[in-house]
Coordinates of C-alpha atoms in Angstrom, one line a residue:
X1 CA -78.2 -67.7 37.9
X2 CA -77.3 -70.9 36.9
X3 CA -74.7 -71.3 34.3
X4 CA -76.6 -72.5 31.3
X5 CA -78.8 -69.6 31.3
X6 CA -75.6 -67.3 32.1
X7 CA -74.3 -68.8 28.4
X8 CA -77.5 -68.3 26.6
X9 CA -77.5 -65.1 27.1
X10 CA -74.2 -64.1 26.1
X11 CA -74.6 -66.2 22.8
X12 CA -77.6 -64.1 22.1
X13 CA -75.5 -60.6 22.3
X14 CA -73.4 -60.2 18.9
X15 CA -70.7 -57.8 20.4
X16 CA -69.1 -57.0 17.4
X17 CA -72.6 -56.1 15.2
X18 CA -71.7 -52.2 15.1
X19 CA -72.0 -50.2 12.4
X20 CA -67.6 -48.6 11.3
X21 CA -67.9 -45.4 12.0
X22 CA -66.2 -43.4 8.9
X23 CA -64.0 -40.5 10.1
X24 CA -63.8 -37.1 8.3
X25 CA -60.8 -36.4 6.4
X26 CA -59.0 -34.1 8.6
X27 CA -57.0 -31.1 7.4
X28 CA -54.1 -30.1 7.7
X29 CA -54.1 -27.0 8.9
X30 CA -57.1 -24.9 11.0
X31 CA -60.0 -25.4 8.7
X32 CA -60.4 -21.3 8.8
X33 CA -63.8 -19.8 7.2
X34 CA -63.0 -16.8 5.2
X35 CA -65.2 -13.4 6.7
X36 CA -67.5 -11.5 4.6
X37 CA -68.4 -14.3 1.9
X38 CA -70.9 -13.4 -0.4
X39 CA -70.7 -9.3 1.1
X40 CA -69.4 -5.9 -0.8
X41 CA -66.4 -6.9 2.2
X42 CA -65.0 -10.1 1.6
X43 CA -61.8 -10.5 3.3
X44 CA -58.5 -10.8 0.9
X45 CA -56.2 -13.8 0.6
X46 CA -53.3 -12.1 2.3
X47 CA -55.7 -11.2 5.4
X48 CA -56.6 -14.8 5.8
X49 CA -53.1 -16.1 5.6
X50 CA -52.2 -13.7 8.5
X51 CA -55.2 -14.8 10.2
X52 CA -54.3 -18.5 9.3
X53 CA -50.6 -18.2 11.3
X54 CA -52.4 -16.5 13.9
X55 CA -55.1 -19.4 14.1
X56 CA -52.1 -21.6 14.6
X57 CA -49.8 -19.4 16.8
X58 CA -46.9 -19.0 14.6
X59 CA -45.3 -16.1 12.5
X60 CA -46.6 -15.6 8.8
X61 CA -43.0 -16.7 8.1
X62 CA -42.9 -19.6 9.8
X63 CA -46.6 -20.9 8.5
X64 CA -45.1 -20.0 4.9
X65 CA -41.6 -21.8 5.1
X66 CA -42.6 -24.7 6.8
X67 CA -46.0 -25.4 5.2
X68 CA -46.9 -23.7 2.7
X69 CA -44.3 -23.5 0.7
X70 CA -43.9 -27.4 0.4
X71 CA -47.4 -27.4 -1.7
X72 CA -46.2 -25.0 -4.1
X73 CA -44.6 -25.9 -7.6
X74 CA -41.1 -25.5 -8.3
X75 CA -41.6 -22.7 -10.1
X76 CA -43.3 -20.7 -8.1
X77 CA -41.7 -17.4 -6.1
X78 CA -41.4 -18.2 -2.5
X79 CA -41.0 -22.2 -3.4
X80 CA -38.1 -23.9 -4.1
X81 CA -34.8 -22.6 -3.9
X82 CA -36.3 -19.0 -3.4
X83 CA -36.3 -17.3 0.0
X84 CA -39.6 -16.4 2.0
X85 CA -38.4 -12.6 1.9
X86 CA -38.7 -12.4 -1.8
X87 CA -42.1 -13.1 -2.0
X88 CA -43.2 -10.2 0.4
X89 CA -42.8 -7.8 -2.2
X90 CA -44.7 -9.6 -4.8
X91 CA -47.5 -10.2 -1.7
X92 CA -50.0 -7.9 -3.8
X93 CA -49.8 -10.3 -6.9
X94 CA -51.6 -13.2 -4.1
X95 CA -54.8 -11.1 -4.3
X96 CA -55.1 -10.3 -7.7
X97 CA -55.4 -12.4 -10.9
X98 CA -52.7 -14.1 -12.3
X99 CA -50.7 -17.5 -11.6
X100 CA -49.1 -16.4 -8.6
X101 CA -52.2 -16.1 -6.8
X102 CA -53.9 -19.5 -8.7
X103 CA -50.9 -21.3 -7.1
X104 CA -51.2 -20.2 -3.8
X105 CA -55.0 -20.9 -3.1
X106 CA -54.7 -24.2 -4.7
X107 CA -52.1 -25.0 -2.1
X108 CA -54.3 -23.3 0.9
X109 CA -57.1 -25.1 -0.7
X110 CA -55.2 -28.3 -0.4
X111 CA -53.9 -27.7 3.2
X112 CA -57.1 -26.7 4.8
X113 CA -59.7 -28.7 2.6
X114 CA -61.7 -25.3 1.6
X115 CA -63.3 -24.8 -1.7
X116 CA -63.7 -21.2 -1.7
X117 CA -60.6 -19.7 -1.3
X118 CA -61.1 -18.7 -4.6
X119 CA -63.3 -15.6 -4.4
X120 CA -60.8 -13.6 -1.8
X121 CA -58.9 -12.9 -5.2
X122 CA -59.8 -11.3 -8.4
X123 CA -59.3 -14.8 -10.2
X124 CA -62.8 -15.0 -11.3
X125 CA -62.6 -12.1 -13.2
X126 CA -59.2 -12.9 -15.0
X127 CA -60.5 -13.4 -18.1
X128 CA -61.8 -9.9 -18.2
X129 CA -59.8 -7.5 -16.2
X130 CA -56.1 -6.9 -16.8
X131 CA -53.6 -7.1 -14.3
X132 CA -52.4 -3.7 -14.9
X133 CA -53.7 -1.5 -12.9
X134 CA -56.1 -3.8 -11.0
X135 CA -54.6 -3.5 -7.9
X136 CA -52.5 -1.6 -5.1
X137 CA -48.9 -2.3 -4.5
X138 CA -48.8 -1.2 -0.9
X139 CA -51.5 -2.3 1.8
X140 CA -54.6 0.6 2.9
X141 CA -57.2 0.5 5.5
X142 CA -59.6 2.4 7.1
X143 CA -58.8 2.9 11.0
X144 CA -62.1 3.3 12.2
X145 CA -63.2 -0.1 10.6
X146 CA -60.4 -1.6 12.3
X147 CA -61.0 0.1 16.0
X148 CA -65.1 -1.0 15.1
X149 CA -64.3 -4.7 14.4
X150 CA -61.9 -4.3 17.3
X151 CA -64.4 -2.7 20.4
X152 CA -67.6 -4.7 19.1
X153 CA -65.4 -8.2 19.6
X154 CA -65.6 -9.1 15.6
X155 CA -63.1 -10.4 13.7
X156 CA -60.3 -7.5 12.4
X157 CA -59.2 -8.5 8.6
X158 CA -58.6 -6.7 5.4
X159 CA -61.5 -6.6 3.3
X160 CA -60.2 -7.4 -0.3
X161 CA -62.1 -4.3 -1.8
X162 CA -59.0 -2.3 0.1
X163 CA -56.6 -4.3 -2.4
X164 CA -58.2 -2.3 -5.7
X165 CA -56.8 0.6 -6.9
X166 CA -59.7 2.4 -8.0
X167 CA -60.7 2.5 -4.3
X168 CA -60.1 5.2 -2.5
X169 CA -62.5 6.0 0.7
X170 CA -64.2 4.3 3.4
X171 CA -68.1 5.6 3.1
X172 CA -68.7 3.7 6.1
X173 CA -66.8 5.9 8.0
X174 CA -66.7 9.2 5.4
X175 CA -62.7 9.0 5.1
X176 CA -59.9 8.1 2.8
X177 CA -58.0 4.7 3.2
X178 CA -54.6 5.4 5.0
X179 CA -51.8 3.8 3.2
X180 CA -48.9 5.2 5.9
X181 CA -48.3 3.8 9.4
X182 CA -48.8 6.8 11.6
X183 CA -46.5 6.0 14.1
X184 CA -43.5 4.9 11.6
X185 CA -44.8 6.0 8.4
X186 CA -44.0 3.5 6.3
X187 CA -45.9 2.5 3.5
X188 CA -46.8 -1.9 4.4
X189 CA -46.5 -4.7 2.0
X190 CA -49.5 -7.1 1.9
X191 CA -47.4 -9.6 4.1
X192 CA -44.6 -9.5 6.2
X193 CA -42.2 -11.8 8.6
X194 CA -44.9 -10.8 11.7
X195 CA -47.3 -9.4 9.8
X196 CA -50.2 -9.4 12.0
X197 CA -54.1 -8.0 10.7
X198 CA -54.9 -4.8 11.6
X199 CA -50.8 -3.9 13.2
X200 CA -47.9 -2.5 11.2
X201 CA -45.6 -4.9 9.9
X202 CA -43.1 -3.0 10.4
X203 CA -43.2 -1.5 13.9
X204 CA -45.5 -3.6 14.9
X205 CA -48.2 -0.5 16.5
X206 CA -51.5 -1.0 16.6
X207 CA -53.5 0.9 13.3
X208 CA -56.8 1.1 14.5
X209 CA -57.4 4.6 15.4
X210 CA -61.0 6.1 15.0
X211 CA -59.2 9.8 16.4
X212 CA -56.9 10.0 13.9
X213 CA -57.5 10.6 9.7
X214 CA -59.5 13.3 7.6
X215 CA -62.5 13.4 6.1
X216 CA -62.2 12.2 2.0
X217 CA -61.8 14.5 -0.5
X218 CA -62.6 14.3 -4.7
X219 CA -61.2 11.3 -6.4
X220 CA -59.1 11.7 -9.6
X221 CA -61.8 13.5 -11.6
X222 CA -63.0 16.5 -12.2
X223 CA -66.4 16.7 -11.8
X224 CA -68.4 14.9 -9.3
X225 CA -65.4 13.4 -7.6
X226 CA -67.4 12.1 -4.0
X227 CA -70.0 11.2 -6.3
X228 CA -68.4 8.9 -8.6
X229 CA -66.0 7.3 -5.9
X230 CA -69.3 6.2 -4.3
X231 CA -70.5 5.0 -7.5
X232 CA -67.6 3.0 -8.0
X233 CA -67.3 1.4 -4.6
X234 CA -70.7 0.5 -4.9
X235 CA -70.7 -1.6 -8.5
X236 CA -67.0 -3.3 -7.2
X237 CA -69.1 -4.0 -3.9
X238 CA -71.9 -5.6 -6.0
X239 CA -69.0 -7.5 -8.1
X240 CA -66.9 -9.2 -5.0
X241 CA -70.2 -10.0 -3.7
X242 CA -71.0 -11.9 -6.7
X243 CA -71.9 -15.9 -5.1
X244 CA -69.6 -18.2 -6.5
X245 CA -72.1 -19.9 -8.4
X246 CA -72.4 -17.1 -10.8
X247 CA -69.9 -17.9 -13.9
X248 CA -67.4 -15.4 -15.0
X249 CA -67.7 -14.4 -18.3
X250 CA -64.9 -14.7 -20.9
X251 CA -62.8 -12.4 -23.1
X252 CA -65.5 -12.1 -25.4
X253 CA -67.9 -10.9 -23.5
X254 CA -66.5 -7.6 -23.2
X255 CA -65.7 -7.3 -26.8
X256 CA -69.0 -8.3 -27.6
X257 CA -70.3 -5.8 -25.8
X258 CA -68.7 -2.9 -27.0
X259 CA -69.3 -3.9 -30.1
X260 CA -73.2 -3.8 -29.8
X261 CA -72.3 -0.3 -28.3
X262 CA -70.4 0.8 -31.1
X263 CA -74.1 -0.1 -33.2
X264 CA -76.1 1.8 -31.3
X265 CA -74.3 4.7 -31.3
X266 CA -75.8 7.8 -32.9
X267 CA -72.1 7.5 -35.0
X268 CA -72.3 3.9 -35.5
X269 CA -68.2 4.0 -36.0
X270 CA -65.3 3.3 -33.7
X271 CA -64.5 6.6 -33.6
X272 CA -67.9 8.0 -33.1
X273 CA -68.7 5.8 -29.6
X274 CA -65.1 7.3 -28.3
X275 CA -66.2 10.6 -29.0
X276 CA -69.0 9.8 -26.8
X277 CA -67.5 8.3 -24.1
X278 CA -64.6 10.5 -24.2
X279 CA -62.3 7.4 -25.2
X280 CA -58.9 7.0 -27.2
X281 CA -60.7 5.4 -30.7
X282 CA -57.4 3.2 -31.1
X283 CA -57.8 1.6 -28.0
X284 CA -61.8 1.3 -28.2
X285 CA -61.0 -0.3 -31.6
X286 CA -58.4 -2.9 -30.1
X287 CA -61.0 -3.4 -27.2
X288 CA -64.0 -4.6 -29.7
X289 CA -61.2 -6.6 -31.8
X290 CA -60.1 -8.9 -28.6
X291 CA -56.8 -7.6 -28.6
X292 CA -56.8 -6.1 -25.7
X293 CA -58.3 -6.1 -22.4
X294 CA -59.7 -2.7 -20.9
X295 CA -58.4 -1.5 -17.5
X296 CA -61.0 -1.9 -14.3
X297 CA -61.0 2.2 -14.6
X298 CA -62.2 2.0 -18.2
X299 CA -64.9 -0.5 -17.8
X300 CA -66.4 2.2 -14.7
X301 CA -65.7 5.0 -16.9
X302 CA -67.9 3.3 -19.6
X303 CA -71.1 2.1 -17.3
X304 CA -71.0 5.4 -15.6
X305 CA -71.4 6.9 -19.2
X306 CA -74.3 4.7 -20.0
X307 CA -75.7 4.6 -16.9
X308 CA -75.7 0.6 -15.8
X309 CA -73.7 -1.5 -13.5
X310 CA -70.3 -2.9 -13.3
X311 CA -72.3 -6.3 -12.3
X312 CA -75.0 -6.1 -15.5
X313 CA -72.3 -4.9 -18.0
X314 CA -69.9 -7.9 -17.5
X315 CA -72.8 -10.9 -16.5
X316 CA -76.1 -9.6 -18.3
X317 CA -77.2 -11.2 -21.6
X318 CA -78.8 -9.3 -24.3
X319 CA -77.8 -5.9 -22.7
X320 CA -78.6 -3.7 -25.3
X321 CA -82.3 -5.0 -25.7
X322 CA -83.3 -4.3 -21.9
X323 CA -81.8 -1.1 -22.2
X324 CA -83.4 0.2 -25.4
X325 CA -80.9 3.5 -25.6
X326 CA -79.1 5.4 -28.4
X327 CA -75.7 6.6 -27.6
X328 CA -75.0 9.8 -28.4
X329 CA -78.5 11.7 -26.8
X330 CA -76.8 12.1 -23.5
X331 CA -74.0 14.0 -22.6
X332 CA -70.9 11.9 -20.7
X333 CA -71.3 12.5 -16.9
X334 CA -68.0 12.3 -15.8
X335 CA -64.7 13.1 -18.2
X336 CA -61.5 11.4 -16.5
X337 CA -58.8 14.1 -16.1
X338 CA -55.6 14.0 -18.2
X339 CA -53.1 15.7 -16.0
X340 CA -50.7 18.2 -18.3
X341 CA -47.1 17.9 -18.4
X342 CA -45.3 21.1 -18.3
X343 CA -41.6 20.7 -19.6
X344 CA -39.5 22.9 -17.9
X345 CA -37.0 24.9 -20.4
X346 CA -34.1 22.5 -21.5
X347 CA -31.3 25.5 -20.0
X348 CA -32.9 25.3 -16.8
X349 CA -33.2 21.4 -16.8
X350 CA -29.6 21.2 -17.8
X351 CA -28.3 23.7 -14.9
X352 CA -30.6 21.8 -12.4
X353 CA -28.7 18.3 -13.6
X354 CA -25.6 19.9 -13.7
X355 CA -26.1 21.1 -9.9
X356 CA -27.4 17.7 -8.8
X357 CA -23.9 16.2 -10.6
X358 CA -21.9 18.5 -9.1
X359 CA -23.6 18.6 -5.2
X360 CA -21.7 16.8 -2.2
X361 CA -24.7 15.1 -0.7
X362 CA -24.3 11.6 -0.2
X363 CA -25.4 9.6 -0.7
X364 CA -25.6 10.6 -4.5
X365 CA -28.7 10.4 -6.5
X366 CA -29.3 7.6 -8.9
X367 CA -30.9 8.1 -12.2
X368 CA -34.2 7.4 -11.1
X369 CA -34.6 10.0 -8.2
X370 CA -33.2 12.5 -10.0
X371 CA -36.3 12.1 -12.0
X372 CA -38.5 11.7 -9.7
X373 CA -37.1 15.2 -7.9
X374 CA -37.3 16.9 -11.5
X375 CA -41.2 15.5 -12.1
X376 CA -39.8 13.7 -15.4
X377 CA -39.0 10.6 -16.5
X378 CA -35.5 9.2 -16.2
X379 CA -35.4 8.3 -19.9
X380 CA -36.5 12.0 -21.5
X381 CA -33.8 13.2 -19.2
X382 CA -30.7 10.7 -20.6
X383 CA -32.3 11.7 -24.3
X384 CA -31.9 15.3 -24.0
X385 CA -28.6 15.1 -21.9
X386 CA -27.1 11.8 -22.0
X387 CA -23.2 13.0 -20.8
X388 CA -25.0 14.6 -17.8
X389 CA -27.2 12.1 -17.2
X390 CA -24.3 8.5 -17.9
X391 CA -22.2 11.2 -15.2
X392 CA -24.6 11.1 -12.7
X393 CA -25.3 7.1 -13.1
X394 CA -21.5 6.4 -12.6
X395 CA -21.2 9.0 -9.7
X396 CA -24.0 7.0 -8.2
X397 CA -22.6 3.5 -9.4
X398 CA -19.2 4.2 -8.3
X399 CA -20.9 5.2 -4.4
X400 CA -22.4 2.2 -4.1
X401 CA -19.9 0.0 -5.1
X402 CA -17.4 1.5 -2.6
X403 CA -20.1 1.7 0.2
X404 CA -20.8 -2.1 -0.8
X405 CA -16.7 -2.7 -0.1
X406 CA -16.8 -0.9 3.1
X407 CA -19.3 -2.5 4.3
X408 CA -18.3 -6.1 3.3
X409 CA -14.4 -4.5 5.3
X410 CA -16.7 -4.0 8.6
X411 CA -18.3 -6.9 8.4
X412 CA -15.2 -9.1 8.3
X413 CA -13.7 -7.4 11.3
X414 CA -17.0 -7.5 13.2
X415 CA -17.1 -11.3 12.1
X416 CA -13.5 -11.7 13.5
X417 CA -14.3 -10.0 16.9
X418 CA -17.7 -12.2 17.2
X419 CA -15.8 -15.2 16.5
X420 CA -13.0 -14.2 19.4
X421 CA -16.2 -13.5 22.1
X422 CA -17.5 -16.7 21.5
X423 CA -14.4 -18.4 21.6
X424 CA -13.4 -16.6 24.8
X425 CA -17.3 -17.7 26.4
X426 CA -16.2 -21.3 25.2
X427 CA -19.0 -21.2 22.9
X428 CA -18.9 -23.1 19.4
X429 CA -19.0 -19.8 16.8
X430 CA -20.8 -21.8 14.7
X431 CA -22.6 -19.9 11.6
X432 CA -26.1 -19.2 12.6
X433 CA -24.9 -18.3 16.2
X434 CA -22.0 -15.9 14.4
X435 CA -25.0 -14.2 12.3
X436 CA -27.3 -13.9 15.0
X437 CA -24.7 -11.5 16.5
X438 CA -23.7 -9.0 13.3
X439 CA -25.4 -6.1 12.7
X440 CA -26.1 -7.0 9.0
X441 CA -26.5 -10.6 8.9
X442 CA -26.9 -10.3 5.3
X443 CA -23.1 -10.4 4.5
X444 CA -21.9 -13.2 6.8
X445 CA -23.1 -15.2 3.4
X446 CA -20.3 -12.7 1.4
X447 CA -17.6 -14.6 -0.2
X448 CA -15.1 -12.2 1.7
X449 CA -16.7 -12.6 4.8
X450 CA -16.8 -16.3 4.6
X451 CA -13.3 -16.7 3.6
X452 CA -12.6 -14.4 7.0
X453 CA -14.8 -16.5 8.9
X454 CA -13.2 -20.0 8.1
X455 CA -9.4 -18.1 8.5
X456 CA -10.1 -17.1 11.8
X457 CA -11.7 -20.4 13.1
X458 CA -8.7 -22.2 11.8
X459 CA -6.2 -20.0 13.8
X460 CA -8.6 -20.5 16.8
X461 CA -9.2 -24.7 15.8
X462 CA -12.5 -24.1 16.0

């Protein structure tokens, strides 16, 4: 080819004529989808940051100190000068309603570019459900939905309808949730240092188990008990299930409705809709006035009575003319049970508080078991027997202090003997590598034990 044709043709080819190619914005961390959207079992916000260390290989403690915790605002618990630890008893709060958990999706949100983290907590329905109450402080599951998941190769996470209180039974399986590890039993926070979905945090076992675990019994009523539990995991089933397009209604919603119910009564009083509905008429007054919120359990109790759904009582407009009822011709299907204090007989109480002052066991009671041992509270007690009672607090006050001064003795002498092994293996007894070694590392941070420290590495001229 000769060469003028050889640069005619490569004047003809514009090399650089291609269209920028625009790259996603890439996230941070594993762009996770949440299981069960838009299902009666959508997965919780604790399950999915378990499943979001896992996704990346690292400990939920790890994911949380070095990542997560950088995205939340100062004052947030677990960010700033706060330690991890503390937050794992407040782990419940993530899944529920209130700033905590508004704070901690924005941040997951933020770190793995999702938009619907939102709807694995209760946040959508803040503005009509009360924290008290809502949910559990300790983690439950059902075993056989774990060794399920596990055997049929599906993904093993914590549904959040486990997270609310008013659930008590798996009907999948006909049993009760488990809120014990078997092999340990210890009752599990809702995250943990390893804390790993479907395992105990704690010992680490498997929890999966389709052998183990009775059948359910009746909930915490009296009549109907299997009934109305599958009654009310079927309207908070419809509610998580809710798409995310559907708009929570607001505080007045609820009042409004009561209201209207209050109308329509046969009784059209405050007092005449309680009697129906087998309500306290100061709260149902305070409820219709906006002043105050009614519990999950209340809002069930209610719908049960007039036979409609969790889901059209809270998001249905103009209730009251599609249902075309009069309150009062019905009799209240279910009547929540009041359990009934028995006060045992003040000579008896005080002999039982006497012999719990005077006992040998160590370690001594405090206040507060000795109340839970006696089935009352610790405040009627100190009312009806406060010398007995301020006795027994500064038995238990002066135990702990001593134990708290042995201990901090022990660990200085255990401090001193770590420090003279290193020294003798020619190691640097530095302080991580002199706390990795004690058997509470919690007091090598002790004033005492500090002091100790720096003495003895002086005298050695470490």
């Amino acid at each position: 080819m000769k060469g003028g044709s050889t640069d005619r043709i490569l004047g003809e080819l514009d090399l650089w004529d291609y269209p920028q190619i625009q790259l996603p914005v890439r996230s941070r961390l594993c762009h996770l989808p949440p299981v069960g959207i838009n299902t009666p079992l959508v997965e919780c916000f604790t399950s999915y940051i378990a499943r979001l260390a896992a996704a990346h290989h690292v400990s939920v403690n790890s994911l949380i100190s070095t990542e997560i915790k950088r995205f939340l605002p100062k004052n947030c618990s677990g960010s700033g000068d706060y330690n991890v630890t503390t937050l794992f008893p407040l782990a419940k709060a993530l899944n529920g309603r209130g700033r905590l958990a508004q704070y901690w999706v924005e941040a997951l949100e933020q770190l793995t570019l999702r938009h619907d983290l939102n709807i694995l907590t209760m946040l959508k329905w803040r503005g009509i459900l009360p924290s008290y109450g809502l949910m559990r402080s300790e983690r439950s599951w059902c075993p056989n939905c774990y060794q399920e998941w596990f055997e049929t190769a599906r993904t093993v996470y914590e549904p959040l309808i486990w997270t609310i209180k008013a659930i008590g039974n798996c009907f999948q399986h006909n049993r009760r949730l488990v809120n014990e590890c078997p092999f340990c039993g210890k009752c599990l926070p809702f995250l943990g240092s390893y804390y790993r979905v479907g395992h105990c945090s704690r010992c680490m076992k498997w929890l999966g188990n389709a052998h183990k675990g009775g059948t359910f019994t009746g909930g915490p009523y009296n009549q109907g008990g299997i009934e109305w539990q599958r009654w009310v995991t079927t309207n908070i089933g419809e509610l998580l299930a809710l798409p995310k397009e559907v708009s929570p209604p607001n505080k007045d919603r609820v009042a409004k409705t009561l209201t209207t119910l209050v109308s329509h009564c046969s009784k059209p009083t405050y007092r005449g809709l309680a009697e129906v509905l087998q309500l306290s008429s100061s709260e149902l007054y305070r409820w219709c006035k906006g002043e105050l919120l009614p519990q999950l359990n209340s809002i069930l109790h209610i719908c049960h009575s007039i036979g409609i759904t969790l889901v059209d009582f809270l998001t249905k407009d103009k209730l009251m003319d599609d249902m075309n009822v009069v309150l009062g011709a019905f009799n209240t299907p279910l009547k929540i049970k009041k359990r009934v204090r028995h006060s045992p007989e003040p000579q008896m109480l005080k002999r039982q508080l006497e012999k719990i002052l005077h006992s040998n066991k160590l370690p001594p009671l405090s206040m507060l078991a000795v109340g839970r041992q006696l089935k009352l509270h610790s405040t009627v007690l100190r009312r009806h027997f406060p010398e007995i009672c301020r006795e027994i607090s500064a038995k238990y006050t002066q135990y702990r202090v001593s134990r708290r001064l042995e201990n901090i003795n022990l660990a200085c002498e255990e401090a001193k003997h770590i420090i003279l092994g290193l020294h003798a293996e020619g190691i640097n007894p530095t302080q991580s590598r002199i706390r990795q070694r004690m058997s509470k590392c919690g007091y090598s941070r002790n004033e005492q034990v500090q002091h100790e420290i720096v003495t003895m590495k002086r005298k050695l001229g470490c």
